[in-house]
PDB file of C-alpha atoms in Angstrom:
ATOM      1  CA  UNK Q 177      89.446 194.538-160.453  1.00 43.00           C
ATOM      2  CA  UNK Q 178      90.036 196.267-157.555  1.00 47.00           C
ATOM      3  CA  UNK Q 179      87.359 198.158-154.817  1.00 48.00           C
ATOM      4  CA  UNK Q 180      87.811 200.891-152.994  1.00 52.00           C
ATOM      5  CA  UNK Q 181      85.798 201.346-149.825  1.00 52.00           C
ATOM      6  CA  UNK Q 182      84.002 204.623-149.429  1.00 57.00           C
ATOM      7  CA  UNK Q 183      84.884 205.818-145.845  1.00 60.00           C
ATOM      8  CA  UNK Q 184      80.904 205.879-145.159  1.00 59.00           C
ATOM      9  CA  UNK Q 185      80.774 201.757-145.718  1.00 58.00           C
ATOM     10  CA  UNK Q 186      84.409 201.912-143.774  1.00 62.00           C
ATOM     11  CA  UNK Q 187      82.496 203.798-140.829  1.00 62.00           C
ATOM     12  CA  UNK Q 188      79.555 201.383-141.475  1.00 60.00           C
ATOM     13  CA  UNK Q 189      82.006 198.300-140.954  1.00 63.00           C
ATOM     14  CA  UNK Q 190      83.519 199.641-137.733  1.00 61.00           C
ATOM     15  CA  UNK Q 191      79.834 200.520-135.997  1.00 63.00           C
ATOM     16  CA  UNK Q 192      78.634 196.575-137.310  1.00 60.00           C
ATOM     17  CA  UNK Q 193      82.041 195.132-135.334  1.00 62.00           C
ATOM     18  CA  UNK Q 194      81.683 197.073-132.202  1.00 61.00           C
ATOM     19  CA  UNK Q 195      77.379 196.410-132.340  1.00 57.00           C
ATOM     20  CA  UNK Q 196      78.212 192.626-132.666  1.00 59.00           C
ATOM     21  CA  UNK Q 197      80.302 192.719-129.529  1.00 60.00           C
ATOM     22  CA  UNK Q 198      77.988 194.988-127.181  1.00 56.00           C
ATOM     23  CA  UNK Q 199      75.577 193.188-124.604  1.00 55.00           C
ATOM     24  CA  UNK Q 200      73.336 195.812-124.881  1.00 53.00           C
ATOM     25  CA  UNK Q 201      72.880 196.765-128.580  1.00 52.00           C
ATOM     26  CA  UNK Q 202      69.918 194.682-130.141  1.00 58.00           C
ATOM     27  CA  UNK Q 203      70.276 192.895-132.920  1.00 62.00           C
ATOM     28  CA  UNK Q 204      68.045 195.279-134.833  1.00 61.00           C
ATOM     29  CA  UNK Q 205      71.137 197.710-134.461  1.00 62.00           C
ATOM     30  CA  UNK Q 206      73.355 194.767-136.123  1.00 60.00           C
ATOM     31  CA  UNK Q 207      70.872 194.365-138.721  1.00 64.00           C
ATOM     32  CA  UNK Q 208      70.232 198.304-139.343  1.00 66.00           C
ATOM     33  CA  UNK Q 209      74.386 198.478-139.914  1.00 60.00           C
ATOM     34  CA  UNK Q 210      74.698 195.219-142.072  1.00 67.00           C
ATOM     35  CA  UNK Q 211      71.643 196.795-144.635  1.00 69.00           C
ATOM     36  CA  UNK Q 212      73.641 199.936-144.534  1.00 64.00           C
ATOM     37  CA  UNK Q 213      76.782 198.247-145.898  1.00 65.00           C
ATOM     38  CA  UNK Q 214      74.408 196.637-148.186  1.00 69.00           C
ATOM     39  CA  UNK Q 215      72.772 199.111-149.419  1.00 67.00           C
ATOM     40  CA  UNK Q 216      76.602 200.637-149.988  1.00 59.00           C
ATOM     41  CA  UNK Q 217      77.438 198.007-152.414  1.00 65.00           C
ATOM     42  CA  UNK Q 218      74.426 197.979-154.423  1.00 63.00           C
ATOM     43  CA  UNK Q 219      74.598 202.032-154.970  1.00 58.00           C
ATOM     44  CA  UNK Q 220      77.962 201.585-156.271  1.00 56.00           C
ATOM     45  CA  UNK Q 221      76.691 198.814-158.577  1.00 54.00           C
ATOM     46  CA  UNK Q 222      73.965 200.309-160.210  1.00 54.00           C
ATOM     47  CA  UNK Q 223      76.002 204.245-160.444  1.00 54.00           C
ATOM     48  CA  UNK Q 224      75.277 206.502-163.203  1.00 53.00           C
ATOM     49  CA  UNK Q 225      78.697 205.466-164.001  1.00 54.00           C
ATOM     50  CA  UNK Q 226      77.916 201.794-164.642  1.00 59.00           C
ATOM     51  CA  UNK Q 227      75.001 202.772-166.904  1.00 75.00           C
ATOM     52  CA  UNK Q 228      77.611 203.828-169.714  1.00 85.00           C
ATOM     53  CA  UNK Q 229      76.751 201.939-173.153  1.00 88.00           C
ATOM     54  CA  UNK Q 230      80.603 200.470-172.781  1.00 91.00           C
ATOM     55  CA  UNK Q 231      79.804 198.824-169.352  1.00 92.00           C
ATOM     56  CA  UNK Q 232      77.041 197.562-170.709  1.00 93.00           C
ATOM     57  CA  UNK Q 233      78.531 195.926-173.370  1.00 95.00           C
ATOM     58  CA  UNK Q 234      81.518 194.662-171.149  1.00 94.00           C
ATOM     59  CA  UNK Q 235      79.303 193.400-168.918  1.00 93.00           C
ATOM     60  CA  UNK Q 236      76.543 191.537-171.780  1.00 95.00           C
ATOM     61  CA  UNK Q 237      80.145 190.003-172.948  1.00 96.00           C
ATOM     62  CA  UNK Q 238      80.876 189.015-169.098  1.00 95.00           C
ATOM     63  CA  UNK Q 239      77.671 187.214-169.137  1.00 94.00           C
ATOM     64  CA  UNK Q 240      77.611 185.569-172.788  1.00 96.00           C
ATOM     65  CA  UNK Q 241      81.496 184.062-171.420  1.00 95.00           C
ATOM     66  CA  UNK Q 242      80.088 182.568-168.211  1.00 94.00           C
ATOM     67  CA  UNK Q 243      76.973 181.864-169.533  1.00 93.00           C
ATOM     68  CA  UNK Q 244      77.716 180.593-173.451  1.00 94.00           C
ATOM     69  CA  UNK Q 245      77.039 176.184-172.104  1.00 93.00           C
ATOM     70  CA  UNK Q 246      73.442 177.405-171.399  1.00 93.00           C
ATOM     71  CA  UNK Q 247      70.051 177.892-173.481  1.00 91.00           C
ATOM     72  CA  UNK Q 248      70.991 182.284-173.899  1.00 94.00           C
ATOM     73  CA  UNK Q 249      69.948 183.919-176.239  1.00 95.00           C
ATOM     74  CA  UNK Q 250      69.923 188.329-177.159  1.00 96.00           C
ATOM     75  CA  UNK Q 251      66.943 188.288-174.676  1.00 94.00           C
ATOM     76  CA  UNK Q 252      68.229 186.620-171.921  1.00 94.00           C
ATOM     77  CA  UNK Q 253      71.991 188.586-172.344  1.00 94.00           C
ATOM     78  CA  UNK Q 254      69.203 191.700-172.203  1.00 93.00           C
ATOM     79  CA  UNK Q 255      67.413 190.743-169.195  1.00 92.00           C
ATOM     80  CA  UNK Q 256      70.250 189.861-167.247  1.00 91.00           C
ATOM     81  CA  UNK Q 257      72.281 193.278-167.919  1.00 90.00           C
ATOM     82  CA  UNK Q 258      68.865 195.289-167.571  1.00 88.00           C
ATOM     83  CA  UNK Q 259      68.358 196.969-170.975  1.00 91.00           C
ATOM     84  CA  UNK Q 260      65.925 196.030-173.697  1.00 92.00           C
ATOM     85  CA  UNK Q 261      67.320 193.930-177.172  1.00 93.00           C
ATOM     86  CA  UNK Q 262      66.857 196.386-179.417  1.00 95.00           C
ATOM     87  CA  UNK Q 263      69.739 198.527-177.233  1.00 95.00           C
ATOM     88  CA  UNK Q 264      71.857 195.275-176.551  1.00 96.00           C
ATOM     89  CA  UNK Q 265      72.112 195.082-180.052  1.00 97.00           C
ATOM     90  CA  UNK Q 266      72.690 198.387-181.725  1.00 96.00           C
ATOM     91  CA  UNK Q 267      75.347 198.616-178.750  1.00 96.00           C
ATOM     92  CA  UNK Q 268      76.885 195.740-179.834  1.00 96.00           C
ATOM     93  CA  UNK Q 269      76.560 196.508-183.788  1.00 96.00           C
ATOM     94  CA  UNK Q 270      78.507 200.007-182.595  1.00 96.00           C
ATOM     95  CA  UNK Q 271      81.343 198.959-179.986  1.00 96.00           C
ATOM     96  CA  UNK Q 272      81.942 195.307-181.165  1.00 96.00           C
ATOM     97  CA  UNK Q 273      80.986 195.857-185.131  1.00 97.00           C
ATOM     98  CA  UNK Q 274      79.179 192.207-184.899  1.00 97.00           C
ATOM     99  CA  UNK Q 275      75.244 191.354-183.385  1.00 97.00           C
ATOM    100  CA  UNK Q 276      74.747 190.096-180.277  1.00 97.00           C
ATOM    101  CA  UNK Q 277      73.882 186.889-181.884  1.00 97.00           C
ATOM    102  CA  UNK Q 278      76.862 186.264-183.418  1.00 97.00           C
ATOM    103  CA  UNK Q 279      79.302 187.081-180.939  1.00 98.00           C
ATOM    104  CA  UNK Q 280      77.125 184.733-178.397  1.00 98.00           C
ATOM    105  CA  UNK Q 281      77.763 182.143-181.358  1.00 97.00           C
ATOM    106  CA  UNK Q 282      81.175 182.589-181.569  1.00 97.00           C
ATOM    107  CA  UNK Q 283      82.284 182.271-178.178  1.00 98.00           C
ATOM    108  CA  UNK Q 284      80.359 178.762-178.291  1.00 98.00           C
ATOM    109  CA  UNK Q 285      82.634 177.970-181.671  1.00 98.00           C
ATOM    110  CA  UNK Q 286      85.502 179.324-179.823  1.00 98.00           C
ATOM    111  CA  UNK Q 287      85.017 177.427-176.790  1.00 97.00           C
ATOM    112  CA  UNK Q 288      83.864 173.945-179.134  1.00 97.00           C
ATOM    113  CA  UNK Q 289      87.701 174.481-181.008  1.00 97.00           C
ATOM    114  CA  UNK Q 290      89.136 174.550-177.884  1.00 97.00           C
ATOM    115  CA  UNK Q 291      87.636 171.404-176.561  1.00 97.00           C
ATOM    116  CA  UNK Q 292      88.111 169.333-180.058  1.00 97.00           C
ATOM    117  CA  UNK Q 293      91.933 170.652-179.048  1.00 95.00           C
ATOM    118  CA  UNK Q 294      92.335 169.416-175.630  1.00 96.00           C
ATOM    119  CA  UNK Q 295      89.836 167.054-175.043  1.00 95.00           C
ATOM    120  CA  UNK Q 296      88.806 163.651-175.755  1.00 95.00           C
ATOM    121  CA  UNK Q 297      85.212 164.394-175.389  1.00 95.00           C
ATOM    122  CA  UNK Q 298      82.928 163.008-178.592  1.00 96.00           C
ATOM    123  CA  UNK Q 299      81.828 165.789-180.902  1.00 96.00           C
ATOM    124  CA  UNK Q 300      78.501 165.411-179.767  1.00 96.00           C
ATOM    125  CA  UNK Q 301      79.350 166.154-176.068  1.00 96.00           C
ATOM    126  CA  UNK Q 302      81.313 168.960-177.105  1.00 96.00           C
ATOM    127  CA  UNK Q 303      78.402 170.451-179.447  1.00 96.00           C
ATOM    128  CA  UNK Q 304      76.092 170.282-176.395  1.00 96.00           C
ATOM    129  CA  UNK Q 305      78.564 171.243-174.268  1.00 95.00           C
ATOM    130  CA  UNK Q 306      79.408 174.739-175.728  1.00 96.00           C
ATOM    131  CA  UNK Q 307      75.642 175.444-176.093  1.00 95.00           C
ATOM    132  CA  UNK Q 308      74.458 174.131-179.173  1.00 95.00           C
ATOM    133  CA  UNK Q 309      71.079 171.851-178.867  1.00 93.00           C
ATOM    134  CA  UNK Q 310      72.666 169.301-181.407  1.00 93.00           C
ATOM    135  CA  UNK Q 311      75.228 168.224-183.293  1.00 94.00           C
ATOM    136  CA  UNK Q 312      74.065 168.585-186.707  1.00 95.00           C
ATOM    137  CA  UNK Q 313      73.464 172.165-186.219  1.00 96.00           C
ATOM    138  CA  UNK Q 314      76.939 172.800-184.386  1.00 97.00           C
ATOM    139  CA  UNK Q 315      78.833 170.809-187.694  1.00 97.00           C
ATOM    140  CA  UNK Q 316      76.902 173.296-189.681  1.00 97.00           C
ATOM    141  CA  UNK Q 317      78.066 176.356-187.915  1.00 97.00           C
ATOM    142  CA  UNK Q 318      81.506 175.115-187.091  1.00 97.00           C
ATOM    143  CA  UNK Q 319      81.964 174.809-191.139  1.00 97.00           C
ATOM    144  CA  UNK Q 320      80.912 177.902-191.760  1.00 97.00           C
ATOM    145  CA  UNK Q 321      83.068 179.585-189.175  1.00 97.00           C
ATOM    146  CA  UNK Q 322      86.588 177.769-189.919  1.00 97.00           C
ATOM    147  CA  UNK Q 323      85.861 176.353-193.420  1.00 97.00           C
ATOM    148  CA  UNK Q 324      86.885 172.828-191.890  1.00 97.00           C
ATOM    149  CA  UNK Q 325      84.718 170.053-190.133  1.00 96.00           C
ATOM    150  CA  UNK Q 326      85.087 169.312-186.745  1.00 97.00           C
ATOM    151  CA  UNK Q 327      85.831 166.126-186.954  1.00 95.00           C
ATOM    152  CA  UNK Q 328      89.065 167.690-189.323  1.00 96.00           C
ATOM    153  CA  UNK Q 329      89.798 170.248-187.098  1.00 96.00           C
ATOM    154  CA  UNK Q 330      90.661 167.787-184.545  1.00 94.00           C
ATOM    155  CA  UNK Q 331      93.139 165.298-186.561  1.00 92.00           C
ATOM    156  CA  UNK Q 332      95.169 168.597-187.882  1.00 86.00           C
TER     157      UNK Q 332
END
């Protein structure tokens, strides 16, 4: 993605530069610029035009991908985006047709294929690897999801 730099945090740049080379300037001056530039970056992050129900869902999908190996769940996808469940998932019922749930699920089964593919890892490592607390439960949804075992998928 690519950022374009407002001239007021290109101006706010230029006075932190020449306030880190001055003798005289304090460093509550540096300071003063560098929470300017801060404060900058966090007004373009949290825009009105962030706050659309797409970005939202593009950025709950962001997290579920980076975050799919860990204990997440619809509430902690919430949480982290800063809306309530109930929203996170009749945005995701409307944009992506599937529940937050599910697609948080099937990245993990995504991911787990991928692994049984290129990896050498047990089935077991894999299951906990992709997010899933144990194996049994990760054969179960694995099944249900590509109508094959695991332990198949990987000799085919």
């Amino acid at each position: 993605p690519t950022f374009s730099f407002p001239e007021e945090l290109i101006s706010d740049l230029y006075l932190m530069h020449r306030t880190g080379k001055s003798k005289t300037l304090k460093g509550y001056d540096f300071m003063g610029q560098f929470l300017s530039i801060i404060s900058h970056l966090v007004l373009k992050e949290n825009s009105p035009s962030t706050w659309s129900p797409e970005n939202y869902v593009k950025k709950a999908k962001r997290f579920i991908i980076d975050n799919y190996s860990y204990d997440i769940n619809v509430e902690s996808v919430a949480f982290a985006i800063g809306i309530d469940r109930t929203y996170l998932y009749r945005l995701f019922v409307k944009h992506e047709n599937t529940a937050p749930s599910k697609y948080i699920s099937n990245v993990r089964l995504d991911e787990a294929a991928k692994k049984l593919r290129e990896t050498e890892l047990s089935i077991t490592e894999i299951a906990l690897s992709s997010g899933f607390n144990d194996a049994p439960h990760f054969y179960k949804a694995f099944y249900n999801k590509f109508k094959i075992s695991p332990k198949k998928y990987r000799e085919d």
